[in-house]
Amino acid sequence: MVDADGFIACLPDTPLQPAFRPVVDEVIELLHARLGAQVHSIYLYGSVAKGTAVAGGSDLDVCLITQGALNAAERDLLRVIAEHVQTQHPVISKVDFDCGTLAEALADKNRFSWGYWLKHHCRCVAGEDLASRFTRFTPSPKIAVAVNGDFIPVLQGYLQQLAEASDARLLQRAAARKLLRATNLLRSDEDTDWPETLEEYASRVVRRFPQQQQAIGWLLQQCHTPEDDTAHFTARLNALMRWLEESRR
């Protein structure tokens, strides 16, 4: 979504949904208790940050900025925190941590990745809000590349996990969403729109590639309700990955 001045829209300044406040508070408390001075700032992104989360069905997406790189023991602590919170708070389906260091977040080379992400997608819930250090961004292929240019290795990682997972649906949903958002890589310098919802990503790519309507419709469905046949899912996802990579050339 783009505002009247041509800038990508920022998150609305609305209170967190009351149903999700307790789980957010516990995550903040646990991160400070277990990681201490490593914690610089904590943010939410995704549906909980937007105020559109569905109790029992939405993930809690947390962005954690640390003073320095996390070691193996600290990363294990994050996994323990995520598992504990998921067990204690059925209001969320799972917890995802997206981590970066303060130096990475502020590095000029990461302005179109971390800078854009913090400015336009994150809600600060603890610590210094780094979003205030960045000006608003306008639609640009540079952002699309910075945010989703890694879609091939990321999706290959998901597919590898799928082969070993007992419950594949969450992985399938995450992979489908990554690939659908990666279609923004097909934009040009002249494009002035900026998709926000999954439906907007789908509509955008179908307008340009109407021959892919059925495939993109399937992909959008997988973003919400993945199919049970993981072999079929993997085959169709791989085909769409190849198509997107070839369409970028």
mmCIF file of C-alpha atoms in Angstrom:
data_model
loop_
_atom_site.group_PDB
_atom_site.id
_atom_site.type_symbol
_atom_site.label_atom_id
_atom_site.label_comp_id
_atom_site.label_asym_id
_atom_site.label_seq_id
_atom_site.Cartn_x
_atom_site.Cartn_y
_atom_site.Cartn_z
ATOM 1 C CA MET A 1 0.000 0.000 0.000
ATOM 2 C CA VAL A 2 1.265 3.460 -0.925
ATOM 3 C CA ASP A 3 0.085 6.710 0.685
ATOM 4 C CA ALA A 4 -0.914 9.949 -1.042
ATOM 5 C CA ASP A 5 2.715 11.145 -1.048
ATOM 6 C CA GLY A 6 4.019 8.027 -2.768
ATOM 7 C CA PHE A 7 5.594 6.442 0.323
ATOM 8 C CA ILE A 8 5.060 2.836 1.382
ATOM 9 C CA ALA A 9 2.556 2.771 4.231
ATOM 10 C CA CYS A 10 3.749 2.203 7.797
ATOM 11 C CA LEU A 11 1.912 0.138 10.396
ATOM 12 C CA PRO A 12 -1.133 1.892 11.864
ATOM 13 C CA ASP A 13 -0.630 3.253 15.375
ATOM 14 C CA THR A 14 -3.221 1.084 17.081
ATOM 15 C CA PRO A 15 -3.115 -0.780 20.421
ATOM 16 C CA LEU A 16 -2.318 -4.482 20.504
ATOM 17 C CA GLN A 17 -5.335 -6.757 20.556
ATOM 18 C CA PRO A 18 -6.094 -7.550 24.236
ATOM 19 C CA ALA A 19 -6.062 -11.323 23.615
ATOM 20 C CA PHE A 20 -2.389 -11.164 22.565
ATOM 21 C CA ARG A 21 -1.083 -8.733 25.193
ATOM 22 C CA PRO A 22 -0.264 -11.447 27.799
ATOM 23 C CA VAL A 23 1.812 -13.547 25.403
ATOM 24 C CA VAL A 24 3.681 -10.487 24.127
ATOM 25 C CA ASP A 25 4.418 -9.409 27.706
ATOM 26 C CA GLU A 26 5.759 -12.856 28.595
ATOM 27 C CA VAL A 27 8.017 -12.962 25.538
ATOM 28 C CA ILE A 28 9.469 -9.552 26.454
ATOM 29 C CA GLU A 29 10.003 -10.668 30.066
ATOM 30 C CA LEU A 30 11.650 -13.949 29.084
ATOM 31 C CA LEU A 31 13.970 -12.352 26.536
ATOM 32 C CA HIS A 32 15.218 -9.834 29.074
ATOM 33 C CA ALA A 33 15.538 -12.502 31.783
ATOM 34 C CA ARG A 34 17.410 -15.042 29.636
ATOM 35 C CA LEU A 35 19.482 -12.797 27.365
ATOM 36 C CA GLY A 36 19.992 -9.790 29.623
ATOM 37 C CA ALA A 37 22.191 -7.038 28.221
ATOM 38 C CA GLN A 38 22.260 -8.718 24.803
ATOM 39 C CA VAL A 39 18.761 -7.389 24.139
ATOM 40 C CA HIS A 40 18.767 -4.015 22.404
ATOM 41 C CA SER A 41 15.167 -3.842 21.199
ATOM 42 C CA ILE A 42 12.179 -6.100 20.551
ATOM 43 C CA TYR A 43 9.606 -5.712 17.766
ATOM 44 C CA LEU A 44 6.522 -7.462 16.482
ATOM 45 C CA TYR A 45 5.693 -7.929 12.811
ATOM 46 C CA GLY A 46 2.965 -9.781 10.973
ATOM 47 C CA SER A 47 -0.679 -10.046 11.990
ATOM 48 C CA VAL A 48 -0.176 -9.408 15.719
ATOM 49 C CA ALA A 49 1.708 -6.195 14.924
ATOM 50 C CA LYS A 50 -1.025 -5.121 12.508
ATOM 51 C CA GLY A 51 -3.841 -5.883 14.933
ATOM 52 C CA THR A 52 -5.413 -8.442 12.585
ATOM 53 C CA ALA A 53 -4.362 -11.662 14.357
ATOM 54 C CA VAL A 54 -6.830 -14.518 14.856
ATOM 55 C CA ALA A 55 -6.801 -16.199 18.260
ATOM 56 C CA GLY A 56 -5.576 -19.778 17.950
ATOM 57 C CA GLY A 57 -4.581 -19.413 14.309
ATOM 58 C CA SER A 58 -1.953 -16.660 14.034
ATOM 59 C CA ASP A 59 1.787 -16.847 14.607
ATOM 60 C CA LEU A 60 3.607 -14.493 16.939
ATOM 61 C CA ASP A 61 6.387 -13.000 14.793
ATOM 62 C CA VAL A 62 9.135 -11.367 16.857
ATOM 63 C CA CYS A 63 12.086 -9.360 15.589
ATOM 64 C CA LEU A 64 14.954 -9.264 18.086
ATOM 65 C CA ILE A 65 17.833 -6.810 17.752
ATOM 66 C CA THR A 66 20.821 -7.741 19.903
ATOM 67 C CA GLN A 67 23.990 -5.897 20.884
ATOM 68 C CA GLY A 68 26.142 -8.630 19.358
ATOM 69 C CA ALA A 69 25.822 -11.889 17.455
ATOM 70 C CA LEU A 70 24.061 -14.644 19.378
ATOM 71 C CA ASN A 71 26.124 -17.696 20.258
ATOM 72 C CA ALA A 72 24.849 -21.271 20.083
ATOM 73 C CA ALA A 73 23.709 -21.318 23.701
ATOM 74 C CA GLU A 74 21.743 -18.093 23.241
ATOM 75 C CA ARG A 75 20.057 -19.435 20.116
ATOM 76 C CA ASP A 76 19.106 -22.544 22.075
ATOM 77 C CA LEU A 77 17.527 -20.258 24.680
ATOM 78 C CA LEU A 78 15.367 -18.698 21.956
ATOM 79 C CA ARG A 79 14.128 -22.137 20.943
ATOM 80 C CA VAL A 80 13.304 -22.937 24.575
ATOM 81 C CA ILE A 81 11.446 -19.634 24.945
ATOM 82 C CA ALA A 82 9.472 -20.252 21.754
ATOM 83 C CA GLU A 83 8.473 -23.765 22.829
ATOM 84 C CA HIS A 84 7.487 -22.594 26.321
ATOM 85 C CA VAL A 85 5.375 -19.704 25.043
ATOM 86 C CA GLN A 86 3.632 -21.872 22.443
ATOM 87 C CA THR A 87 2.709 -24.376 25.157
ATOM 88 C CA GLN A 88 1.512 -21.775 27.662
ATOM 89 C CA HIS A 89 -0.406 -19.546 25.241
ATOM 90 C CA PRO A 90 -2.678 -21.423 22.806
ATOM 91 C CA VAL A 91 -3.858 -18.036 21.530
ATOM 92 C CA ILE A 92 -0.888 -18.231 19.124
ATOM 93 C CA SER A 93 -0.026 -21.108 16.792
ATOM 94 C CA LYS A 94 3.747 -20.708 17.072
ATOM 95 C CA VAL A 95 6.519 -18.200 17.806
ATOM 96 C CA ASP A 96 9.089 -17.138 15.215
ATOM 97 C CA PHE A 97 12.189 -15.117 16.074
ATOM 98 C CA ASP A 98 13.927 -13.038 13.394
ATOM 99 C CA CYS A 99 17.258 -11.920 14.838
ATOM 100 C CA GLY A 100 19.844 -9.333 13.872
ATOM 101 C CA THR A 101 22.538 -7.287 15.557
ATOM 102 C CA LEU A 102 22.442 -3.552 16.144
ATOM 103 C CA ALA A 103 25.358 -3.100 13.737
ATOM 104 C CA GLU A 104 23.563 -5.071 11.017
ATOM 105 C CA ALA A 105 20.330 -3.152 11.475
ATOM 106 C CA LEU A 106 22.060 0.212 11.132
ATOM 107 C CA ALA A 107 24.589 -0.661 8.408
ATOM 108 C CA ASP A 108 24.142 1.464 5.298
ATOM 109 C CA LYS A 109 24.413 -1.642 3.084
ATOM 110 C CA ASN A 110 21.322 -3.027 4.842
ATOM 111 C CA ARG A 111 19.180 0.094 4.478
ATOM 112 C CA PHE A 112 16.850 -1.546 1.963
ATOM 113 C CA SER A 113 16.528 -4.720 4.048
ATOM 114 C CA TRP A 114 16.726 -4.013 7.784
ATOM 115 C CA GLY A 115 15.983 -0.310 7.440
ATOM 116 C CA TYR A 116 12.887 -0.863 5.318
ATOM 117 C CA TRP A 117 11.708 -3.772 7.466
ATOM 118 C CA LEU A 118 11.973 -1.896 10.752
ATOM 119 C CA LYS A 119 10.419 1.280 9.339
ATOM 120 C CA HIS A 120 7.444 -0.245 7.577
ATOM 121 C CA HIS A 121 6.709 -3.654 9.091
ATOM 122 C CA CYS A 122 7.763 -3.637 12.740
ATOM 123 C CA ARG A 123 6.121 -2.402 15.940
ATOM 124 C CA CYS A 124 8.604 -1.724 18.749
ATOM 125 C CA VAL A 125 7.474 -3.187 22.086
ATOM 126 C CA ALA A 126 10.700 -2.843 24.101
ATOM 127 C CA GLY A 127 13.930 -0.836 23.860
ATOM 128 C CA GLU A 128 14.938 1.909 21.434
ATOM 129 C CA ASP A 129 12.777 2.024 18.324
ATOM 130 C CA LEU A 130 15.314 1.941 15.495
ATOM 131 C CA ALA A 131 12.593 2.772 12.979
ATOM 132 C CA SER A 132 12.955 6.415 14.027
ATOM 133 C CA ARG A 133 16.450 6.448 12.502
ATOM 134 C CA PHE A 134 15.110 5.838 8.990
ATOM 135 C CA THR A 135 13.066 8.005 6.659
ATOM 136 C CA ARG A 136 10.098 6.484 4.861
ATOM 137 C CA PHE A 137 10.759 4.423 1.750
ATOM 138 C CA THR A 138 9.172 4.622 -1.689
ATOM 139 C CA PRO A 139 8.481 1.510 -3.823
ATOM 140 C CA SER A 140 11.681 0.164 -5.346
ATOM 141 C CA PRO A 141 13.021 -3.051 -6.884
ATOM 142 C CA LYS A 142 15.986 -2.621 -4.513
ATOM 143 C CA ILE A 143 13.727 -3.335 -1.550
ATOM 144 C CA ALA A 144 12.177 -6.344 -3.243
ATOM 145 C CA VAL A 145 15.638 -7.788 -3.902
ATOM 146 C CA ALA A 146 16.902 -6.992 -0.399
ATOM 147 C CA VAL A 147 13.898 -8.617 1.268
ATOM 148 C CA ASN A 148 13.196 -11.591 -1.019
ATOM 149 C CA GLY A 149 16.219 -12.021 -3.266
ATOM 150 C CA ASP A 150 17.163 -15.014 -1.108
ATOM 151 C CA PHE A 151 13.989 -16.928 -1.966
ATOM 152 C CA ILE A 152 15.744 -19.873 -3.647
ATOM 153 C CA PRO A 153 17.968 -20.929 -0.694
ATOM 154 C CA VAL A 154 15.218 -20.136 1.822
ATOM 155 C CA LEU A 155 12.688 -22.290 -0.016
ATOM 156 C CA GLN A 156 15.209 -25.073 -0.520
ATOM 157 C CA GLY A 157 15.690 -25.047 3.245
ATOM 158 C CA TYR A 158 11.948 -25.312 3.820
ATOM 159 C CA LEU A 159 11.668 -28.208 1.370
ATOM 160 C CA GLN A 160 14.488 -30.054 3.086
ATOM 161 C CA GLN A 161 12.724 -29.637 6.430
ATOM 162 C CA LEU A 162 9.468 -30.825 4.861
ATOM 163 C CA ALA A 163 11.028 -34.162 4.010
ATOM 164 C CA GLU A 164 11.797 -34.740 7.694
ATOM 165 C CA ALA A 165 8.822 -33.076 9.394
ATOM 166 C CA SER A 166 6.027 -34.974 11.133
ATOM 167 C CA ASP A 167 3.637 -32.004 10.799
ATOM 168 C CA ALA A 168 4.386 -30.286 7.511
ATOM 169 C CA ARG A 169 1.521 -27.797 7.322
ATOM 170 C CA LEU A 170 3.247 -24.886 9.082
ATOM 171 C CA LEU A 171 6.342 -25.326 6.911
ATOM 172 C CA GLN A 172 4.215 -25.507 3.759
ATOM 173 C CA ARG A 173 2.384 -22.333 4.714
ATOM 174 C CA ALA A 174 5.639 -20.493 5.412
ATOM 175 C CA ALA A 175 7.166 -21.663 2.114
ATOM 176 C CA ALA A 176 4.081 -20.643 0.120
ATOM 177 C CA ARG A 177 4.059 -17.190 1.690
ATOM 178 C CA LYS A 178 7.764 -16.691 0.997
ATOM 179 C CA LEU A 179 7.343 -17.610 -2.665
ATOM 180 C CA LEU A 180 4.225 -15.489 -3.164
ATOM 181 C CA ARG A 181 5.926 -12.435 -1.661
ATOM 182 C CA ALA A 182 9.005 -13.138 -3.793
ATOM 183 C CA THR A 183 6.927 -12.460 -6.920
ATOM 184 C CA ASN A 184 7.489 -8.784 -6.072
ATOM 185 C CA LEU A 185 10.951 -9.331 -7.582
ATOM 186 C CA LEU A 186 9.261 -9.045 -10.987
ATOM 187 C CA ARG A 187 8.546 -5.329 -10.498
ATOM 188 C CA SER A 188 10.265 -2.596 -12.541
ATOM 189 C CA ASP A 189 11.616 0.845 -11.644
ATOM 190 C CA GLU A 190 8.459 2.373 -13.120
ATOM 191 C CA ASP A 191 6.055 0.497 -10.826
ATOM 192 C CA THR A 192 4.656 2.785 -8.142
ATOM 193 C CA ASP A 193 2.384 0.333 -6.291
ATOM 194 C CA TRP A 194 3.410 -1.780 -3.302
ATOM 195 C CA PRO A 195 1.523 -4.940 -2.288
ATOM 196 C CA GLU A 196 0.689 -5.433 1.369
ATOM 197 C CA THR A 197 -1.573 -8.469 1.715
ATOM 198 C CA LEU A 198 -1.030 -11.915 0.238
ATOM 199 C CA GLU A 199 -4.067 -11.325 -1.945
ATOM 200 C CA GLU A 200 -2.491 -8.150 -3.335
ATOM 201 C CA TYR A 201 0.704 -10.038 -4.194
ATOM 202 C CA ALA A 202 -1.353 -12.666 -6.012
ATOM 203 C CA SER A 203 -3.472 -10.139 -7.930
ATOM 204 C CA ARG A 204 -0.392 -8.199 -8.933
ATOM 205 C CA VAL A 205 1.439 -11.135 -10.503
ATOM 206 C CA VAL A 206 -1.700 -12.480 -12.219
ATOM 207 C CA ARG A 207 -2.308 -9.110 -13.887
ATOM 208 C CA ARG A 208 1.123 -9.292 -15.452
ATOM 209 C CA PHE A 209 1.156 -13.052 -16.084
ATOM 210 C CA PRO A 210 -2.478 -14.117 -16.627
ATOM 211 C CA GLN A 211 -1.321 -17.518 -17.853
ATOM 212 C CA GLN A 212 -0.209 -18.214 -14.262
ATOM 213 C CA GLN A 213 -3.626 -17.518 -12.728
ATOM 214 C CA GLN A 214 -4.328 -21.133 -11.770
ATOM 215 C CA ALA A 215 -0.852 -21.708 -10.325
ATOM 216 C CA ILE A 216 -0.893 -18.472 -8.336
ATOM 217 C CA GLY A 217 -4.399 -19.249 -7.096
ATOM 218 C CA TRP A 218 -3.111 -22.592 -5.820
ATOM 219 C CA LEU A 219 -0.133 -20.862 -4.164
ATOM 220 C CA LEU A 220 -2.398 -18.355 -2.412
ATOM 221 C CA GLN A 221 -4.533 -21.209 -1.090
ATOM 222 C CA GLN A 222 -1.411 -22.892 0.320
ATOM 223 C CA CYS A 223 -0.644 -19.694 2.226
ATOM 224 C CA HIS A 224 -3.813 -20.253 4.257
ATOM 225 C CA THR A 225 -4.735 -23.952 4.131
ATOM 226 C CA PRO A 226 -1.898 -26.166 2.863
ATOM 227 C CA GLU A 227 -2.768 -29.481 1.252
ATOM 228 C CA ASP A 228 -1.996 -32.811 2.915
ATOM 229 C CA ASP A 229 -0.015 -34.274 0.002
ATOM 230 C CA THR A 230 3.507 -32.983 0.658
ATOM 231 C CA ALA A 231 4.922 -34.646 -2.462
ATOM 232 C CA HIS A 232 2.419 -32.815 -4.668
ATOM 233 C CA PHE A 233 3.060 -29.569 -2.782
ATOM 234 C CA THR A 234 6.819 -29.928 -3.248
ATOM 235 C CA ALA A 235 6.503 -30.590 -6.973
ATOM 236 C CA ARG A 236 4.242 -27.589 -7.599
ATOM 237 C CA LEU A 237 6.351 -25.297 -5.424
ATOM 238 C CA ASN A 238 9.504 -26.310 -7.293
ATOM 239 C CA ALA A 239 7.791 -25.604 -10.619
ATOM 240 C CA LEU A 240 6.771 -22.115 -9.483
ATOM 241 C CA MET A 241 10.261 -21.465 -8.136
ATOM 242 C CA ARG A 242 11.737 -22.292 -11.540
ATOM 243 C CA TRP A 243 9.179 -20.108 -13.286
ATOM 244 C CA LEU A 244 9.903 -17.117 -11.056
ATOM 245 C CA GLU A 245 13.663 -17.498 -11.441
ATOM 246 C CA GLU A 246 13.364 -17.717 -15.229
ATOM 247 C CA SER A 247 10.943 -14.762 -15.383
ATOM 248 C CA ARG A 248 13.479 -12.537 -13.610
ATOM 249 C CA ARG A 249 16.090 -12.991 -16.364
#
